[in-house]
Tab-separated table of C-alpha atoms in Angstrom:
chain	number	residue	atom	x	y	z
J	167	UNK	CA	-67.418	31.734	-27.063
J	168	UNK	CA	-64.130	31.944	-25.422
J	169	UNK	CA	-63.898	32.853	-21.807
J	170	UNK	CA	-61.663	35.565	-22.171
J	171	UNK	CA	-64.199	37.488	-23.757
J	172	UNK	CA	-65.204	39.178	-20.703
J	173	UNK	CA	-61.890	41.252	-20.357
J	174	UNK	CA	-61.295	44.605	-21.388
J	175	UNK	CA	-59.042	45.352	-24.517
J	176	UNK	CA	-56.270	45.895	-22.181
J	177	UNK	CA	-56.642	42.956	-20.748
J	178	UNK	CA	-57.381	40.920	-23.480
J	179	UNK	CA	-54.009	41.210	-25.393
J	180	UNK	CA	-51.823	39.596	-22.376
J	181	UNK	CA	-54.278	36.841	-21.728
J	182	UNK	CA	-53.857	35.948	-25.427
J	183	UNK	CA	-49.808	36.046	-25.396
J	184	UNK	CA	-49.437	32.633	-23.751
J	185	UNK	CA	-45.835	31.677	-24.935
J	186	UNK	CA	-43.043	33.234	-24.138
J	187	UNK	CA	-41.922	35.815	-21.245
J	188	UNK	CA	-44.743	38.122	-20.836
J	189	UNK	CA	-44.742	41.037	-18.050
J	190	UNK	CA	-47.670	42.964	-17.091
J	191	UNK	CA	-47.123	46.468	-15.261
J	192	UNK	CA	-50.499	47.091	-13.797
J	193	UNK	CA	-51.839	50.180	-11.795
J	194	UNK	CA	-53.764	49.891	-8.983
J	195	UNK	CA	-57.542	48.874	-9.441
J	196	UNK	CA	-56.934	47.316	-12.838
J	197	UNK	CA	-58.103	43.991	-12.396
J	198	UNK	CA	-55.013	42.280	-12.137
J	199	UNK	CA	-56.641	39.478	-10.317
J	200	UNK	CA	-59.384	39.119	-13.440
J	201	UNK	CA	-56.179	39.263	-15.836
J	202	UNK	CA	-54.819	36.097	-14.317
J	203	UNK	CA	-57.692	33.755	-13.463
J	204	UNK	CA	-58.765	34.267	-16.965
J	205	UNK	CA	-55.498	33.649	-18.471
J	206	UNK	CA	-55.349	30.376	-16.440
J	207	UNK	CA	-58.785	29.288	-17.586
J	208	UNK	CA	-58.117	30.431	-21.041
J	209	UNK	CA	-54.853	28.149	-20.955
J	210	UNK	CA	-56.863	25.251	-19.768
J	211	UNK	CA	-60.219	25.740	-21.403
J	212	UNK	CA	-59.221	27.040	-24.830
J	213	UNK	CA	-55.622	25.610	-25.264
J	214	UNK	CA	-56.014	22.207	-23.195
J	215	UNK	CA	-53.285	22.763	-20.988
J	216	UNK	CA	-53.484	20.470	-18.215
J	217	UNK	CA	-54.063	22.176	-14.587
J	218	UNK	CA	-50.954	20.107	-13.259
J	219	UNK	CA	-48.664	22.219	-15.665
J	220	UNK	CA	-49.767	25.100	-14.166
J	221	UNK	CA	-47.905	26.994	-11.221
J	222	UNK	CA	-49.757	30.593	-9.958
J	223	UNK	CA	-47.596	32.066	-6.878
J	224	UNK	CA	-49.457	35.138	-4.720
J	225	UNK	CA	-48.129	36.865	-2.052
J	226	UNK	CA	-50.844	35.856	0.522
J	227	UNK	CA	-52.842	33.240	1.834
J	228	UNK	CA	-56.013	35.724	0.955
J	229	UNK	CA	-54.930	36.179	-2.317
J	230	UNK	CA	-54.640	32.663	-3.427
J	231	UNK	CA	-57.783	31.726	-1.610
J	232	UNK	CA	-59.532	34.103	-3.975
J	233	UNK	CA	-57.700	32.804	-6.957
J	234	UNK	CA	-58.902	29.747	-6.133
J	235	UNK	CA	-62.249	30.701	-5.968
J	236	UNK	CA	-62.154	32.590	-8.950
J	237	UNK	CA	-60.784	29.563	-11.241
J	238	UNK	CA	-63.240	26.891	-9.301
J	239	UNK	CA	-66.176	29.267	-10.905
J	240	UNK	CA	-64.727	29.642	-14.224
J	241	UNK	CA	-63.610	26.177	-14.881
J	242	UNK	CA	-66.177	23.263	-15.094
J	243	UNK	CA	-63.086	20.597	-14.841
J	244	UNK	CA	-61.884	22.284	-11.393
J	245	UNK	CA	-58.428	22.669	-10.760
J	246	UNK	CA	-57.401	19.450	-9.662
J	247	UNK	CA	-53.281	19.285	-10.042
J	248	UNK	CA	-52.684	23.192	-10.130
J	249	UNK	CA	-50.425	24.547	-8.081
J	250	UNK	CA	-52.032	28.010	-6.649
J	251	UNK	CA	-49.747	29.360	-3.496
J	252	UNK	CA	-47.621	31.971	-2.082
J	253	UNK	CA	-44.002	31.438	-2.361
J	254	UNK	CA	-43.408	30.071	1.380
J	255	UNK	CA	-46.113	27.821	0.855
J	256	UNK	CA	-44.562	26.178	-2.761
J	257	UNK	CA	-41.071	26.110	-1.108
J	258	UNK	CA	-42.621	24.310	2.006
J	259	UNK	CA	-44.105	21.715	-0.225
J	260	UNK	CA	-40.731	21.368	-2.488
J	261	UNK	CA	-38.808	20.638	0.994
J	262	UNK	CA	-41.532	18.559	2.556
J	263	UNK	CA	-40.828	15.984	-0.787
J	264	UNK	CA	-36.949	16.174	-0.840
J	265	UNK	CA	-36.265	17.472	2.552
J	266	UNK	CA	-33.216	14.928	2.614
J	267	UNK	CA	-31.864	16.609	-0.208
J	268	UNK	CA	-31.036	19.675	1.846
J	269	UNK	CA	-29.607	17.931	5.049
J	270	UNK	CA	-33.367	18.492	6.490
J	271	UNK	CA	-36.088	15.009	7.725
J	272	UNK	CA	-39.557	15.587	5.983
J	273	UNK	CA	-40.913	16.409	9.208
J	274	UNK	CA	-39.187	19.355	9.988
J	275	UNK	CA	-40.191	22.333	11.820
J	276	UNK	CA	-41.040	25.702	10.963
J	277	UNK	CA	-39.913	28.588	13.189
J	278	UNK	CA	-42.603	31.415	13.322
J	279	UNK	CA	-41.223	35.213	14.278
J	280	UNK	CA	-41.289	34.152	18.108
J	281	UNK	CA	-39.503	31.078	17.773
J	282	UNK	CA	-36.537	32.817	15.707
J	283	UNK	CA	-36.502	35.937	18.410
J	284	UNK	CA	-36.093	33.858	20.975
J	285	UNK	CA	-33.255	31.569	20.063
J	286	UNK	CA	-31.394	34.971	18.585
J	287	UNK	CA	-31.469	36.304	21.759
J	288	UNK	CA	-30.337	33.241	23.756
J	289	UNK	CA	-27.385	33.091	20.954
J	290	UNK	CA	-26.463	36.543	21.623
J	291	UNK	CA	-26.894	36.421	25.443
J	292	UNK	CA	-24.043	33.689	25.242
J	293	UNK	CA	-21.511	35.494	23.178
J	294	UNK	CA	-19.170	37.542	25.514
J	295	UNK	CA	-18.787	40.519	23.321
J	296	UNK	CA	-22.506	41.388	22.752
J	297	UNK	CA	-22.670	40.970	26.831
J	298	UNK	CA	-20.625	43.788	26.983
J	299	UNK	CA	-22.531	46.193	24.343
J	300	UNK	CA	-25.348	48.765	25.493
J	301	UNK	CA	-28.319	47.107	24.803
J	302	UNK	CA	-29.788	50.122	23.383
J	303	UNK	CA	-26.978	50.567	20.196
J	304	UNK	CA	-27.523	46.262	19.274
J	305	UNK	CA	-30.578	44.628	19.780
J	306	UNK	CA	-32.019	40.858	19.119
J	307	UNK	CA	-34.296	42.555	16.398
J	308	UNK	CA	-31.221	44.205	14.761
J	309	UNK	CA	-29.546	41.122	14.561
J	310	UNK	CA	-32.620	38.888	13.260
J	311	UNK	CA	-32.812	41.873	10.703
J	312	UNK	CA	-29.118	41.222	9.235
J	313	UNK	CA	-29.299	37.716	9.136
J	314	UNK	CA	-32.812	38.097	7.103
J	315	UNK	CA	-31.416	40.325	5.133
J	316	UNK	CA	-28.281	38.004	4.147
J	317	UNK	CA	-30.916	35.080	3.562
J	318	UNK	CA	-33.138	36.773	1.087
J	319	UNK	CA	-30.044	38.053	-0.995
J	320	UNK	CA	-28.544	34.226	-0.623
J	321	UNK	CA	-25.609	35.226	1.010
J	322	UNK	CA	-23.656	32.695	3.355
J	323	UNK	CA	-22.110	34.187	6.688
J	324	UNK	CA	-18.686	33.885	4.999
J	325	UNK	CA	-20.521	35.878	1.833
J	326	UNK	CA	-22.286	38.373	4.109
J	327	UNK	CA	-19.497	38.867	6.527
J	328	UNK	CA	-17.525	40.582	3.374
J	329	UNK	CA	-20.905	42.797	2.707
J	330	UNK	CA	-20.988	44.514	6.455
J	331	UNK	CA	-17.173	44.397	6.780
J	332	UNK	CA	-17.768	48.177	7.798
J	333	UNK	CA	-20.223	47.245	10.205
J	334	UNK	CA	-19.020	47.730	14.162
J	335	UNK	CA	-20.925	44.977	14.999
J	336	UNK	CA	-19.912	42.682	11.965
J	337	UNK	CA	-18.376	40.129	14.198
J	338	UNK	CA	-21.510	39.439	16.517
J	339	UNK	CA	-23.572	39.367	13.735
J	340	UNK	CA	-21.850	36.620	11.847
J	341	UNK	CA	-21.400	34.626	14.951
J	342	UNK	CA	-24.849	34.832	15.804
J	343	UNK	CA	-25.960	34.156	12.217
J	344	UNK	CA	-23.541	30.896	11.989
J	345	UNK	CA	-24.612	29.266	15.630
J	346	UNK	CA	-28.295	30.413	14.503
J	347	UNK	CA	-28.085	28.033	11.319
J	348	UNK	CA	-26.358	25.588	12.950
J	349	UNK	CA	-29.070	25.250	15.971
J	350	UNK	CA	-31.959	25.151	13.392
J	351	UNK	CA	-30.426	22.406	11.798
J	352	UNK	CA	-29.723	20.291	14.958
J	353	UNK	CA	-33.621	20.700	15.711
J	354	UNK	CA	-34.308	19.947	11.892
J	355	UNK	CA	-35.981	23.111	11.806
J	356	UNK	CA	-36.069	26.382	9.514
J	357	UNK	CA	-37.692	29.641	9.473
J	358	UNK	CA	-39.630	31.380	6.907
J	359	UNK	CA	-36.641	32.875	4.927
J	360	UNK	CA	-34.860	29.707	5.424
J	361	UNK	CA	-38.161	27.615	3.312
J	362	UNK	CA	-37.101	30.066	0.022
J	363	UNK	CA	-33.122	29.578	0.305
J	364	UNK	CA	-33.359	25.823	1.150
J	365	UNK	CA	-36.038	25.488	-1.899
J	366	UNK	CA	-33.458	27.325	-3.909
J	367	UNK	CA	-30.713	25.164	-3.182
J	368	UNK	CA	-32.655	22.135	-3.582
J	369	UNK	CA	-33.313	23.063	-7.243
J	370	UNK	CA	-29.830	24.941	-8.173
J	371	UNK	CA	-27.974	21.494	-6.758
J	372	UNK	CA	-30.365	18.738	-7.786
J	373	UNK	CA	-30.239	19.391	-11.871
J	374	UNK	CA	-32.813	16.057	-11.760
J	375	UNK	CA	-35.262	17.770	-9.909
J	376	UNK	CA	-35.048	20.892	-11.392
J	377	UNK	CA	-35.982	19.156	-14.929
J	378	UNK	CA	-39.053	17.497	-13.070
J	379	UNK	CA	-40.246	20.843	-11.945
J	380	UNK	CA	-39.293	23.043	-15.141
J	381	UNK	CA	-41.167	20.204	-17.135
J	382	UNK	CA	-44.043	20.142	-14.611
J	383	UNK	CA	-44.629	24.078	-14.350
J	384	UNK	CA	-44.373	24.895	-18.039
J	385	UNK	CA	-46.818	27.885	-17.751
J	386	UNK	CA	-45.294	29.787	-14.554
J	387	UNK	CA	-47.743	33.157	-13.583
J	388	UNK	CA	-46.430	35.074	-10.496
J	389	UNK	CA	-48.499	38.171	-9.121
J	390	UNK	CA	-47.279	41.416	-7.599
J	391	UNK	CA	-44.086	40.707	-8.945
J	392	UNK	CA	-42.757	44.343	-7.455
J	393	UNK	CA	-42.482	42.490	-4.055
J	394	UNK	CA	-40.181	39.560	-5.093
J	395	UNK	CA	-36.797	39.280	-3.147
J	396	UNK	CA	-33.656	38.466	-4.659
J	397	UNK	CA	-33.911	34.657	-4.045
J	398	UNK	CA	-37.717	34.862	-5.031
J	399	UNK	CA	-36.616	36.102	-8.117
J	400	UNK	CA	-33.755	33.388	-8.909
J	401	UNK	CA	-36.911	30.721	-8.054
J	402	UNK	CA	-38.854	32.031	-10.649
J	403	UNK	CA	-36.081	32.165	-12.969
J	404	UNK	CA	-34.622	28.638	-12.168
J	405	UNK	CA	-37.823	26.936	-12.598
J	406	UNK	CA	-39.191	29.003	-15.808
J	407	UNK	CA	-35.749	28.157	-17.829
J	408	UNK	CA	-36.785	24.943	-19.836
J	409	UNK	CA	-40.017	26.705	-21.465
J	410	UNK	CA	-40.191	30.465	-20.475
J	411	UNK	CA	-43.582	30.664	-19.999
J	412	UNK	CA	-43.366	32.948	-17.232
J	413	UNK	CA	-46.274	35.674	-16.717
J	414	UNK	CA	-45.602	38.357	-14.308
J	415	UNK	CA	-48.006	40.894	-13.199
J	416	UNK	CA	-46.638	43.917	-11.231
J	417	UNK	CA	-46.853	47.583	-10.239
J	418	UNK	CA	-43.183	48.960	-9.396
J	419	UNK	CA	-44.849	52.150	-8.059
J	420	UNK	CA	-46.652	49.870	-5.490
J	421	UNK	CA	-43.508	48.608	-4.009
J	422	UNK	CA	-43.725	48.460	-0.148
J	423	UNK	CA	-41.771	45.914	1.489
J	424	UNK	CA	-38.345	46.775	0.766
J	425	UNK	CA	-37.688	46.652	4.094
J	426	UNK	CA	-38.022	43.048	4.426
J	427	UNK	CA	-36.149	42.616	1.310
J	428	UNK	CA	-38.249	43.286	-1.942
J	429	UNK	CA	-36.861	45.047	-4.776
J	430	UNK	CA	-39.025	46.899	-7.258
J	431	UNK	CA	-36.024	46.720	-9.829
J	432	UNK	CA	-36.715	43.045	-10.332
J	433	UNK	CA	-39.575	44.428	-12.467
J	434	UNK	CA	-36.959	45.922	-14.893
J	435	UNK	CA	-34.155	43.260	-14.282
J	436	UNK	CA	-37.222	40.942	-15.705
J	437	UNK	CA	-37.632	42.608	-18.928
J	438	UNK	CA	-33.551	42.918	-19.118
J	439	UNK	CA	-33.206	39.307	-18.543
J	440	UNK	CA	-36.043	38.076	-21.043
J	441	UNK	CA	-35.222	38.197	-24.602
J	442	UNK	CA	-38.185	38.461	-26.864
J	443	UNK	CA	-40.179	39.511	-23.969
J	444	UNK	CA	-43.806	41.274	-24.085
J	445	UNK	CA	-44.644	44.016	-22.383
J	446	UNK	CA	-48.307	45.291	-21.598
J	447	UNK	CA	-49.737	47.744	-19.358
J	448	UNK	CA	-52.986	48.040	-17.486
J	449	UNK	CA	-54.293	51.507	-17.213
J	450	UNK	CA	-57.781	51.565	-17.198
J	451	UNK	CA	-59.021	51.921	-13.235
J	452	UNK	CA	-62.249	50.469	-11.952
J	453	UNK	CA	-61.797	52.000	-8.111
J	454	UNK	CA	-61.051	55.501	-8.074
J	455	UNK	CA	-62.917	58.743	-9.580
J	456	UNK	CA	-60.724	61.244	-11.869
J	457	UNK	CA	-59.535	63.822	-9.168
J	458	UNK	CA	-57.956	60.718	-7.104
J	459	UNK	CA	-56.163	59.282	-10.050
J	460	UNK	CA	-55.054	62.622	-11.231
J	461	UNK	CA	-53.107	63.287	-8.184
J	462	UNK	CA	-51.992	59.677	-8.029
J	463	UNK	CA	-50.773	60.178	-11.739
J	464	UNK	CA	-48.921	63.726	-10.615
J	465	UNK	CA	-47.177	61.745	-7.429
J	466	UNK	CA	-46.107	58.417	-9.178
J	467	UNK	CA	-44.475	59.917	-12.069
J	468	UNK	CA	-41.897	61.271	-9.685
J	469	UNK	CA	-40.907	57.465	-8.794
J	470	UNK	CA	-37.576	56.784	-10.485
J	471	UNK	CA	-36.921	53.330	-12.328
J	472	UNK	CA	-40.337	52.733	-13.341
J	473	UNK	CA	-42.466	51.890	-16.383
J	474	UNK	CA	-44.510	54.739	-17.493
J	475	UNK	CA	-48.222	54.387	-17.030
J	476	UNK	CA	-51.381	56.818	-17.029
J	477	UNK	CA	-54.034	55.720	-14.583
J	478	UNK	CA	-57.073	56.284	-16.208
J	479	UNK	CA	-61.284	55.890	-15.003
């Protein structure tokens, strides 16, 4: 008896498609986590893949902990050596190992939102042009958003200056961005966005390290793919470029984090960028009644740039 025999027909097909790029567009309550954990267990138990050759990326610590617990219960041999983590945790781990390659020491500090905001506020208060402004027109929070937007799109201060050249406050924003990065470097510190950006730079600028991690992570699985931003998408693209065994699960109808850089269009981009991709749908819903699903289907069918799904119970 295979470990995937407990999956329904919709879940079984992508679970058994273990080689090459795979996208599963999955409606709410359709058993995404069940599919992911059973597919990983199938790779290990039925296909003989080493746990150390698997990278499973989630978006929250809660989700990664839940995945670990489920896999521990499914696998007799455990999950020793497997990376099951959020994007930020994965990038932090890479940077701790190879910090010197990106100009940091391995004991670098990670600034949370409060530390970031205090530093940006101090930098702005030292800017003569900012001090003349009506503080209701440009706040430190606004500048922090612009800096995060630049990093989430892998844009240096010079590149970002071109993007926002028509913004009346562009000069202040770019000066703050430059000084902010300078002070972070002097403090041997990064913010949460830098974890992603510097991990990308680490892999993209060091072919020897990229080869090591591409070889290590022969199978890569990403949950909630609709919530990836540009730098997260590029990280996955880099890491999966050797074997192309990339398994993405997402639902572009559930993207709610565009305000922090998430791009639901990455789902379609993933299809366009991967020749020979296998696309599956999970439409059976285990959470809601017919009435709720009928209303939901009628609403989400109006969304643009989506893969058509019809949820049923």
